[in-house]
XYZ file of C-alpha atoms in Angstrom:
645
model
C 96.948 110.014 115.021
C 98.008 109.928 111.304
C 94.778 111.701 110.521
C 95.818 109.943 113.589
C 98.528 109.979 111.893
C 100.158 106.747 113.242
C 101.154 107.304 115.970
C 102.035 105.339 114.075
C 100.924 107.140 111.447
C 99.071 105.908 108.825
C 97.336 107.890 107.074
C 95.529 110.044 104.746
C 91.898 111.349 104.722
C 90.291 108.628 104.390
C 92.695 107.543 101.456
C 91.974 110.706 99.737
C 88.600 108.943 98.763
C 86.558 112.321 99.368
C 82.630 112.700 98.983
C 82.453 113.552 95.180
C 85.002 110.457 95.576
C 82.629 106.792 94.540
C 81.634 105.691 98.526
C 83.469 102.604 97.341
C 84.869 101.763 100.915
C 81.260 102.439 102.476
C 79.769 100.107 100.379
C 77.370 97.577 101.958
C 80.114 94.803 100.450
C 82.604 97.022 102.993
C 80.416 95.916 106.139
C 79.677 92.225 104.940
C 84.141 91.715 104.390
C 84.402 93.667 108.290
C 82.068 91.328 109.833
C 83.505 88.672 108.909
C 87.496 89.645 108.758
C 86.234 90.289 112.341
C 85.349 87.311 113.195
C 87.581 85.546 112.298
C 90.186 88.069 113.680
C 87.653 86.795 117.043
C 88.081 83.311 116.264
C 91.715 83.736 115.755
C 92.262 84.966 119.387
C 90.461 82.812 121.748
C 92.431 79.620 120.040
C 95.785 81.843 120.539
C 95.924 84.451 123.307
C 97.208 81.816 126.369
C 100.560 81.527 123.804
C 103.867 82.655 124.087
C 104.141 85.809 122.089
C 107.403 84.382 119.919
C 105.192 81.169 119.178
C 101.640 82.673 118.094
C 102.996 84.644 115.535
C 104.987 81.485 113.891
C 101.749 79.095 114.195
C 99.307 81.356 113.529
C 100.980 81.286 109.824
C 100.839 77.705 110.518
C 97.287 76.876 110.888
C 95.672 80.037 108.809
C 97.633 79.791 104.786
C 94.766 79.099 103.516
C 93.842 83.604 104.691
C 96.787 84.671 104.898
C 98.133 86.748 102.370
C 102.327 86.483 100.564
C 102.538 89.852 101.886
C 102.371 88.162 106.187
C 103.738 84.751 104.879
C 107.528 87.114 104.172
C 106.875 89.799 107.923
C 106.662 86.083 109.877
C 109.502 84.118 107.572
C 111.632 88.637 108.396
C 111.430 88.048 112.027
C 112.295 85.568 112.673
C 115.472 86.224 110.284
C 116.267 89.882 112.893
C 116.258 86.640 115.890
C 118.991 85.321 114.006
C 120.588 88.845 113.245
C 120.661 89.286 116.660
C 121.861 86.871 117.926
C 124.925 87.867 115.087
C 125.452 91.754 115.400
C 124.970 91.289 120.176
C 126.611 87.924 120.635
C 123.686 87.992 123.223
C 121.440 85.594 124.240
C 117.942 86.181 124.342
C 118.066 88.903 126.090
C 116.178 91.776 124.019
C 114.740 94.736 126.788
C 118.059 94.720 128.427
C 120.011 95.127 124.510
C 117.052 97.093 122.851
C 117.551 99.351 126.095
C 120.882 99.760 125.255
C 120.096 100.794 122.129
C 117.493 102.773 122.247
C 119.445 106.457 124.147
C 118.844 109.026 122.085
C 122.644 109.384 119.978
C 124.927 111.491 121.252
C 125.272 115.257 118.943
C 126.814 114.898 116.139
C 130.322 115.878 115.015
C 130.104 118.161 111.685
C 132.783 118.849 109.784
C 134.218 123.245 110.375
C 135.158 122.842 106.194
C 132.595 121.308 104.571
C 132.361 120.407 100.975
C 129.711 121.335 97.970
C 126.140 119.678 97.635
C 126.470 117.924 94.862
C 129.453 116.631 95.411
C 127.897 114.185 98.726
C 125.197 113.712 96.927
C 127.776 112.563 94.766
C 130.218 110.498 97.731
C 126.287 109.167 99.284
C 125.248 107.234 96.205
C 129.449 105.903 95.314
C 128.922 104.119 99.170
C 125.229 103.226 97.945
C 125.851 101.198 94.874
C 129.219 99.701 97.498
C 125.802 98.954 99.998
C 123.390 98.079 97.591
C 121.250 100.145 99.596
C 119.308 103.053 98.714
C 118.395 106.163 99.179
C 115.629 108.086 101.533
C 115.309 111.109 102.920
C 115.690 112.095 107.023
C 114.912 115.048 107.994
C 116.641 116.601 110.244
C 117.019 119.705 112.697
C 120.526 120.303 114.475
C 121.844 123.180 115.921
C 121.757 124.215 112.120
C 124.318 121.263 110.474
C 123.388 119.128 107.889
C 125.316 115.405 108.306
C 124.011 112.234 107.149
C 124.096 109.005 109.711
C 125.365 105.866 108.026
C 123.731 102.107 110.049
C 125.045 98.886 109.675
C 121.747 96.841 111.693
C 118.213 95.439 109.594
C 115.864 98.157 109.378
C 113.763 96.842 111.965
C 115.859 97.623 114.322
C 116.725 101.191 113.457
C 115.470 104.159 115.285
C 115.431 107.064 113.779
C 115.670 110.361 115.615
C 115.476 112.679 113.590
C 112.375 111.407 111.208
C 112.421 109.950 108.040
C 110.780 109.486 105.349
C 110.365 107.007 102.378
C 108.516 105.473 99.718
C 106.455 102.018 101.311
C 108.073 99.258 99.938
C 106.262 96.805 96.162
C 106.139 93.489 95.219
C 106.807 95.082 91.492
C 109.555 97.668 91.792
C 112.053 95.539 94.156
C 114.391 96.931 93.482
C 112.350 99.880 92.701
C 114.280 101.831 89.966
C 115.291 105.495 91.317
C 116.881 103.093 94.208
C 115.113 105.109 97.402
C 115.179 102.979 100.718
C 111.589 101.711 101.561
C 109.250 100.969 104.383
C 107.374 97.528 105.136
C 104.466 97.795 107.925
C 106.374 95.298 109.664
C 108.953 97.742 110.334
C 107.986 100.338 110.874
C 105.856 98.469 113.489
C 109.219 96.350 114.760
C 109.738 93.492 117.177
C 105.970 93.052 118.322
C 107.615 92.163 121.551
C 108.765 95.594 122.791
C 105.118 96.891 122.055
C 103.197 98.177 125.050
C 101.019 100.008 123.306
C 99.580 101.363 120.047
C 96.593 103.484 118.569
C 96.381 103.581 114.383
C 93.727 105.003 112.585
C 92.749 104.686 109.488
C 89.986 105.095 106.243
C 90.212 101.013 105.577
C 91.172 98.771 108.076
C 91.367 94.700 107.581
C 91.061 94.445 110.871
C 91.877 90.395 110.868
C 95.147 90.938 108.437
C 96.278 94.253 110.750
C 95.561 91.587 114.145
C 98.215 89.579 112.694
C 101.109 91.814 113.434
C 100.698 93.031 117.170
C 101.006 89.935 120.057
C 97.658 89.108 121.443
C 98.047 90.812 124.700
C 98.879 94.166 123.244
C 96.623 97.330 124.188
C 94.790 98.684 120.860
C 92.846 101.539 120.021
C 91.323 101.880 116.708
C 90.155 104.631 115.782
C 87.398 103.771 112.574
C 84.974 105.275 110.379
C 81.223 105.676 111.876
C 78.169 104.032 110.736
C 76.222 105.944 108.364
C 74.517 108.142 110.765
C 77.857 108.926 111.430
C 78.221 109.399 115.415
C 80.310 108.862 117.873
C 81.339 105.193 119.753
C 82.977 103.425 121.800
C 83.057 100.069 122.053
C 85.905 96.309 122.141
C 86.263 94.469 119.097
C 88.596 92.251 120.190
C 89.985 90.737 122.613
C 92.818 94.205 124.288
C 91.734 95.666 120.577
C 88.860 98.856 121.361
C 87.800 100.790 118.716
C 86.251 104.664 119.316
C 85.069 106.506 116.259
C 84.502 110.005 116.273
C 81.332 112.101 115.557
C 81.702 112.731 111.393
C 79.080 113.312 109.160
C 79.198 111.706 105.153
C 83.467 112.285 105.669
C 85.983 109.927 105.260
C 89.379 109.632 108.335
C 92.974 109.658 108.569
C 96.148 107.689 108.509
C 98.717 107.844 110.932
C 99.769 105.849 113.974
C 101.395 106.695 117.400
C 103.975 102.973 118.832
C 104.990 102.273 122.552
C 107.446 100.507 123.668
C 108.858 98.870 126.831
C 111.435 101.100 126.480
C 109.738 103.557 126.558
C 109.879 105.283 123.342
C 106.881 107.114 120.676
C 107.163 106.515 117.344
C 105.057 108.330 115.463
C 104.061 107.867 111.932
C 102.252 109.349 109.276
C 101.046 107.665 106.169
C 99.625 107.545 103.151
C 98.482 104.027 102.767
C 95.135 102.647 104.435
C 95.983 98.958 106.992
C 95.306 96.850 104.241
C 97.180 94.502 103.027
C 96.063 96.152 98.961
C 97.816 99.266 99.877
C 101.848 97.581 101.699
C 102.302 95.166 98.258
C 100.540 95.724 95.793
C 99.928 99.596 95.529
C 103.061 102.532 96.337
C 103.000 104.867 99.171
C 104.735 106.446 101.517
C 105.271 107.575 105.194
C 107.034 109.183 107.118
C 108.924 108.230 110.893
C 110.218 109.188 113.543
C 111.222 108.205 117.207
C 110.178 110.070 120.367
C 112.162 109.404 123.453
C 110.741 109.464 126.255
C 111.735 113.053 128.548
C 114.178 112.125 132.158
C 111.230 114.335 134.155
C 107.899 115.023 132.779
C 106.943 118.878 132.855
C 103.994 120.596 133.059
C 100.434 120.409 131.635
C 100.856 123.843 129.533
C 97.403 124.398 127.866
C 97.913 127.688 126.904
C 100.909 125.759 124.362
C 99.090 124.865 121.220
C 101.441 125.401 117.932
C 104.226 122.450 118.418
C 103.830 119.473 116.910
C 102.794 117.741 120.522
C 100.108 120.354 121.265
C 98.794 120.024 117.121
C 98.776 115.898 117.992
C 96.884 115.895 121.275
C 93.986 118.191 119.446
C 93.667 115.411 116.951
C 93.078 112.914 118.868
C 91.177 114.414 121.584
C 88.652 115.544 117.796
C 89.234 112.281 116.697
C 87.223 110.350 120.053
C 90.303 108.705 121.007
C 89.611 109.901 124.646
C 87.459 108.140 126.121
C 88.857 105.278 124.934
C 92.300 105.022 126.869
C 89.656 106.084 129.421
C 87.900 103.115 128.386
C 91.404 100.635 128.643
C 92.322 102.751 131.895
C 89.457 101.974 134.264
C 89.369 97.928 132.600
C 91.981 96.028 131.633
C 94.953 97.932 131.664
C 95.851 101.102 134.404
C 99.154 100.707 133.572
C 99.209 102.265 129.851
C 102.197 104.591 129.002
C 99.610 106.935 128.353
C 97.481 107.785 130.949
C 95.390 111.213 129.381
C 96.210 112.243 126.131
C 98.061 115.592 127.617
C 100.731 113.407 128.983
C 101.217 113.199 124.804
C 103.480 115.940 125.248
C 104.399 116.185 128.692
C 105.469 112.803 128.948
C 107.575 112.066 125.502
C 110.797 114.607 124.108
C 109.355 115.931 120.621
C 112.410 119.114 120.319
C 114.082 117.421 117.635
C 110.586 117.279 114.905
C 110.860 119.802 113.548
C 108.517 118.867 110.251
C 104.695 120.929 110.455
C 102.353 118.887 111.531
C 99.051 119.854 109.570
C 95.867 118.625 110.287
C 92.128 118.736 109.197
C 89.573 118.438 111.251
C 86.018 118.099 109.515
C 83.479 119.765 110.894
C 82.793 123.903 110.546
C 85.742 126.347 112.296
C 84.276 130.112 112.841
C 87.004 132.518 113.671
C 90.782 133.222 112.657
C 91.035 131.318 116.501
C 89.719 127.922 114.787
C 90.417 128.415 110.759
C 94.043 128.529 111.266
C 94.490 125.396 113.172
C 92.854 123.417 109.837
C 93.023 123.052 106.966
C 94.680 124.987 103.818
C 94.724 127.968 106.385
C 97.244 125.665 109.070
C 98.855 125.444 105.557
C 99.643 128.978 105.213
C 100.228 128.674 108.655
C 103.062 126.883 108.694
C 104.739 127.938 105.490
C 104.600 130.729 106.843
C 107.105 129.378 109.956
C 108.786 127.950 107.786
C 109.913 131.174 106.426
C 108.930 130.524 103.607
C 106.055 132.731 102.481
C 106.135 134.597 98.712
C 105.455 137.807 99.008
C 103.580 140.810 97.158
C 104.628 142.903 94.370
C 106.972 143.105 92.672
C 109.260 141.034 94.771
C 107.250 138.211 95.171
C 107.888 134.749 93.971
C 105.692 133.142 92.150
C 104.296 128.602 93.695
C 104.073 126.335 91.357
C 102.766 123.328 92.781
C 102.755 119.795 92.079
C 99.460 118.075 93.864
C 99.705 113.944 92.724
C 96.729 112.497 94.815
C 94.974 109.330 94.411
C 91.577 111.113 94.252
C 90.947 113.986 92.245
C 88.336 117.357 93.960
C 85.568 119.214 91.943
C 87.858 122.277 91.594
C 86.716 125.622 90.499
C 89.338 128.930 90.482
C 88.030 130.394 93.390
C 88.699 127.121 95.320
C 92.330 126.911 93.946
C 93.782 130.135 93.841
C 92.190 129.924 97.934
C 94.620 127.220 98.521
C 96.965 128.811 96.533
C 96.157 132.326 98.619
C 97.839 130.123 101.932
C 99.767 128.283 100.268
C 101.908 131.116 99.263
C 102.272 132.004 103.403
C 99.646 134.965 102.481
C 96.610 136.484 105.071
C 93.877 134.495 105.013
C 93.299 137.597 105.581
C 93.364 139.255 102.731
C 92.819 136.414 100.771
C 88.788 137.522 102.061
C 88.738 141.269 102.073
C 88.947 140.638 98.458
C 85.407 141.272 96.583
C 83.605 136.863 96.046
C 83.199 138.042 93.113
C 87.197 139.166 91.968
C 87.988 136.092 93.166
C 85.340 134.065 90.972
C 86.675 135.322 88.172
C 90.483 134.578 88.431
C 92.641 132.652 85.757
C 93.701 128.706 87.754
C 96.981 128.798 89.301
C 100.468 127.085 88.331
C 98.413 124.276 90.021
C 99.366 121.182 88.384
C 96.816 118.140 89.077
C 99.155 115.163 88.618
C 96.659 111.837 88.116
C 97.072 108.305 86.007
C 96.204 108.765 81.950
C 94.585 105.726 81.606
C 97.410 104.514 79.341
C 99.115 104.986 82.045
C 97.054 102.118 84.160
C 96.910 99.497 80.616
C 100.601 99.990 81.689
C 101.039 99.556 84.658
C 102.526 96.369 86.171
C 98.741 95.725 87.157
C 96.551 96.875 84.352
C 93.744 98.047 84.520
C 92.645 95.494 87.701
C 95.025 97.543 90.039
C 92.926 100.304 89.199
C 90.586 100.307 91.741
C 91.914 103.132 94.623
C 92.074 105.679 91.844
C 89.216 107.791 91.983
C 87.741 110.207 89.184
C 84.181 110.749 87.400
C 83.290 111.057 84.155
C 81.042 114.052 85.602
C 84.444 115.777 86.502
C 86.054 115.261 83.673
C 83.690 116.511 80.886
C 82.609 119.346 82.952
C 83.061 122.420 80.731
C 85.096 124.082 83.173
C 87.344 121.371 84.958
C 90.843 122.122 85.214
C 92.294 120.212 82.309
C 94.440 121.572 80.645
C 95.876 121.240 84.368
C 95.931 118.007 84.467
C 100.028 115.654 84.111
C 100.420 112.562 83.968
C 101.312 110.726 87.368
C 105.158 107.768 87.195
C 106.292 106.471 89.978
C 109.991 106.957 90.191
C 110.252 102.869 91.800
C 108.831 101.892 88.148
C 105.864 101.104 86.606
C 103.405 100.684 89.699
C 100.482 103.081 90.749
C 100.366 105.639 93.630
C 98.839 106.033 96.241
C 100.609 108.728 97.269
C 99.421 112.242 98.684
C 102.189 114.386 98.250
C 102.457 118.475 97.219
C 106.280 120.031 95.907
C 106.916 123.816 95.798
C 108.859 125.097 94.462
C 109.613 128.614 94.921
C 110.951 131.567 91.693
C 110.964 135.195 90.655
C 108.276 136.290 89.171
C 111.527 138.969 86.884
C 114.529 138.379 87.531
C 115.868 142.629 87.550
C 113.067 142.250 90.212
C 114.289 143.846 93.693
C 114.293 142.763 97.252
C 113.720 145.353 99.910
C 114.626 144.084 103.786
C 111.547 143.000 104.048
C 111.159 140.825 100.989
C 114.051 138.972 102.505
C 112.333 138.458 105.573
C 109.697 137.010 104.626
C 111.895 134.627 102.148
C 114.009 134.112 105.106
C 114.529 130.481 106.352
C 115.225 131.230 109.434
C 112.702 129.516 112.138
C 110.186 131.335 113.423
C 110.647 132.458 117.166
C 108.458 128.811 118.460
C 111.649 126.922 117.314
C 113.815 127.910 120.252
C 116.463 129.237 117.501
C 117.100 126.269 116.234
C 117.540 125.679 112.420
C 116.229 123.241 110.325
C 118.158 120.967 108.053
C 117.223 118.288 105.114
C 119.604 115.524 104.926
C 119.471 113.013 101.826
C 120.542 110.019 102.458
C 121.585 107.035 100.000
C 122.560 104.697 101.943
C 120.428 101.491 104.490
C 123.866 101.116 105.559
C 125.369 103.972 107.462
C 127.747 104.363 110.188
C 127.290 107.011 112.821
C 131.500 107.282 112.571
C 130.462 108.230 108.824
C 129.232 111.045 108.868
C 129.357 114.884 106.576
C 127.335 118.282 105.922
C 126.504 119.351 103.647
C 128.208 123.245 102.300
C 126.055 125.929 104.405
C 126.227 128.942 101.663
C 123.946 125.338 99.395
C 121.215 125.132 102.927
C 121.409 128.767 103.476
C 117.772 129.793 100.934
C 115.014 126.406 100.571
C 113.661 126.857 97.205
C 110.019 125.547 98.590
C 109.031 123.093 100.472
C 107.054 119.620 100.344
C 103.686 118.085 102.274
C 103.108 114.146 102.161
C 100.442 112.393 104.479
C 96.197 111.364 103.918
C 95.376 114.830 101.682
C 94.411 114.569 98.650
C 93.729 118.485 96.659
C 90.350 118.361 97.005
C 88.126 120.864 98.679
C 86.836 117.647 101.470
C 90.111 117.553 102.569
C 91.509 120.328 102.371
C 88.429 122.644 103.742
C 87.183 125.501 102.105
C 87.089 128.934 103.749
C 84.022 131.475 103.814
C 82.386 133.918 105.879
C 84.419 138.013 106.542
C 87.882 138.853 107.065
C 85.683 140.700 110.177
C 84.225 136.581 110.893
C 85.993 133.628 109.242
C 84.553 129.610 108.419
C 86.014 127.045 107.279
C 84.487 124.313 106.538
C 86.080 120.633 106.156
C 84.186 117.338 104.965
C 86.973 114.613 105.437
C 90.044 114.063 108.066
C 93.802 114.557 107.800
C 97.093 114.231 108.538
C 99.884 115.469 107.421
C 103.954 117.269 107.051
C 105.280 119.897 106.192
C 108.883 120.670 105.430
C 111.509 122.588 103.862
C 113.354 121.373 100.847
C 116.633 123.122 100.423
C 118.406 123.035 96.320
C 116.604 120.338 93.453
C 117.987 117.794 94.685
C 115.717 117.814 97.776
C 112.832 117.506 95.130
C 114.318 114.478 93.326
C 114.581 112.896 96.255
C 111.860 113.498 97.979
C 109.321 114.356 94.320
C 107.686 110.164 94.270
C 106.805 110.833 91.148
C 108.512 111.694 87.878
C 109.763 115.372 86.708
C 108.997 117.726 85.099
C 105.328 115.047 85.004
C 104.406 114.682 80.999
C 101.644 117.232 80.630
C 98.132 115.254 79.476
C 97.988 116.265 75.116
C 94.912 117.514 75.230
C 92.780 115.583 72.515
C 95.003 112.167 73.780
C 95.098 111.371 76.969
C 91.938 111.102 79.132
C 92.262 110.792 83.282
C 91.672 107.629 84.317
C 88.067 106.780 85.300
C 86.862 103.299 86.558
C 82.813 103.400 85.615
C 84.816 103.479 81.955
C 85.862 100.542 82.340
C 85.166 97.411 81.090
C 86.870 95.869 84.613
C 84.830 97.975 86.890
C 81.941 98.279 84.584
C 81.110 94.190 84.876
């Protein structure tokens, strides 16, 4: 997931490398490197698979120093420290499974206060708490009967559970501590103790098998979704003891990142990430990841094939699309008959997703025809999500303007028609209405209010790693110098965390009135309301800004209802770069539409309440600095001496 979102959630459809970018990860060099990684992992497995789980990690660290990175050494140390902390915090021996079971129950309904402070005062208090605790901020996404709550955790991140969802940037060795003080996630913290994992499904565009293998007990069954070879055929094969690699049908496209992790206690963790499963993405560049823990139902519910629009149903559809079903069947029939997930449909039946309030946005590679299929993928799926959040811009005098700030690591081939097509969906306006417009008129529209956030040459050179660190950012000379290329829309990408480059894919969408004197009709009020759709069962959606990693359940504050009354926009985070390959292109007619998508992608969308939320969510400095056309130029690898040699 993570487009496969990590079911554990890691993901971005192919790190966002589209057809119009270099096929760096599909090269022969990568194939050879992959085989080397695979062979090392197989050899490690043969010599160590019989050892106990906790000693495997330490002994493998001692015997494979030449192949390990500083990142893995750090994780091994963290794990030893975690075991010591568990004994101190819980006052127990080594009965970790019993301890976790006590921690894994979702918290009881949190109290909310009858009188609350204004949002700005609340944020100041939280910042004060953050300073006292020497911690940093993160974004927690909640839906709790219309209240906003900030929950304080006293246990280390690796032991924390995120029942309400948590969005954070990834830790980076070049920006610790972060300049903005935000809390971060390490991959070891997202996965948790390896002894607690009973099964995992992971997906990534680019994967270092030998590296990610170190994060799991060799006995743990893992399904890894990977990239196909040049034939594009779907395949399933055993790559390591207890590891099955599955490949979806995919010709000329890319896959995405995400994970699903099943724990021995019954808990499920879903993760959607912008990072690949390679050490570089988690060490040297900045990414983002959303994590949510899902409790096991006390009693499974009946499978409802007609339900197709909630979070678990969409996730199930993605799993089918990326060829997980045959891999799961293979694992069940052969070595692991007692997996917690016996069929893809069990995902919705056995786990309770009622606290998930984000909207899942997949792109499924292929040609999709008819409205029923078209609105399930790509930017038309985004359109449906924006509507469900009550954030449609509306039309006419009372319409609100939508400004998009699109941060990514790869640049597409843009036309005014495609960019307006995407902007139309981002407004939540009907794709049917868009196709009703004549093709000639659509092709002559001016550029919409979109800011393309991408690092300039100046920013790359000034970053910690300099030009050698720009190998995951893709723009071509041919694109940049095109006569109709929208250079005037480009803005510099500068991380809030420090002088590091960002592989994060993010869209920050903010609404504003086109006229200060525009009246608000009843129909417009309805269209702009943030009231949840009927499918949300009456639960209100709010976002909680958490400024501390060391908060406790006893310290709870609410935002003022008036501060939460109306959303001012929405944010997207996931594997989609801002390109036609990732989001798809719409064609055909209003009667018979067609959506063509090149990549597999996965991301989430959620509303933003106030400018404070916007600043907390944004990974890039706002307002982004606009390129000076006679001085600034987008970073282009092929123009750098480092990459020409």
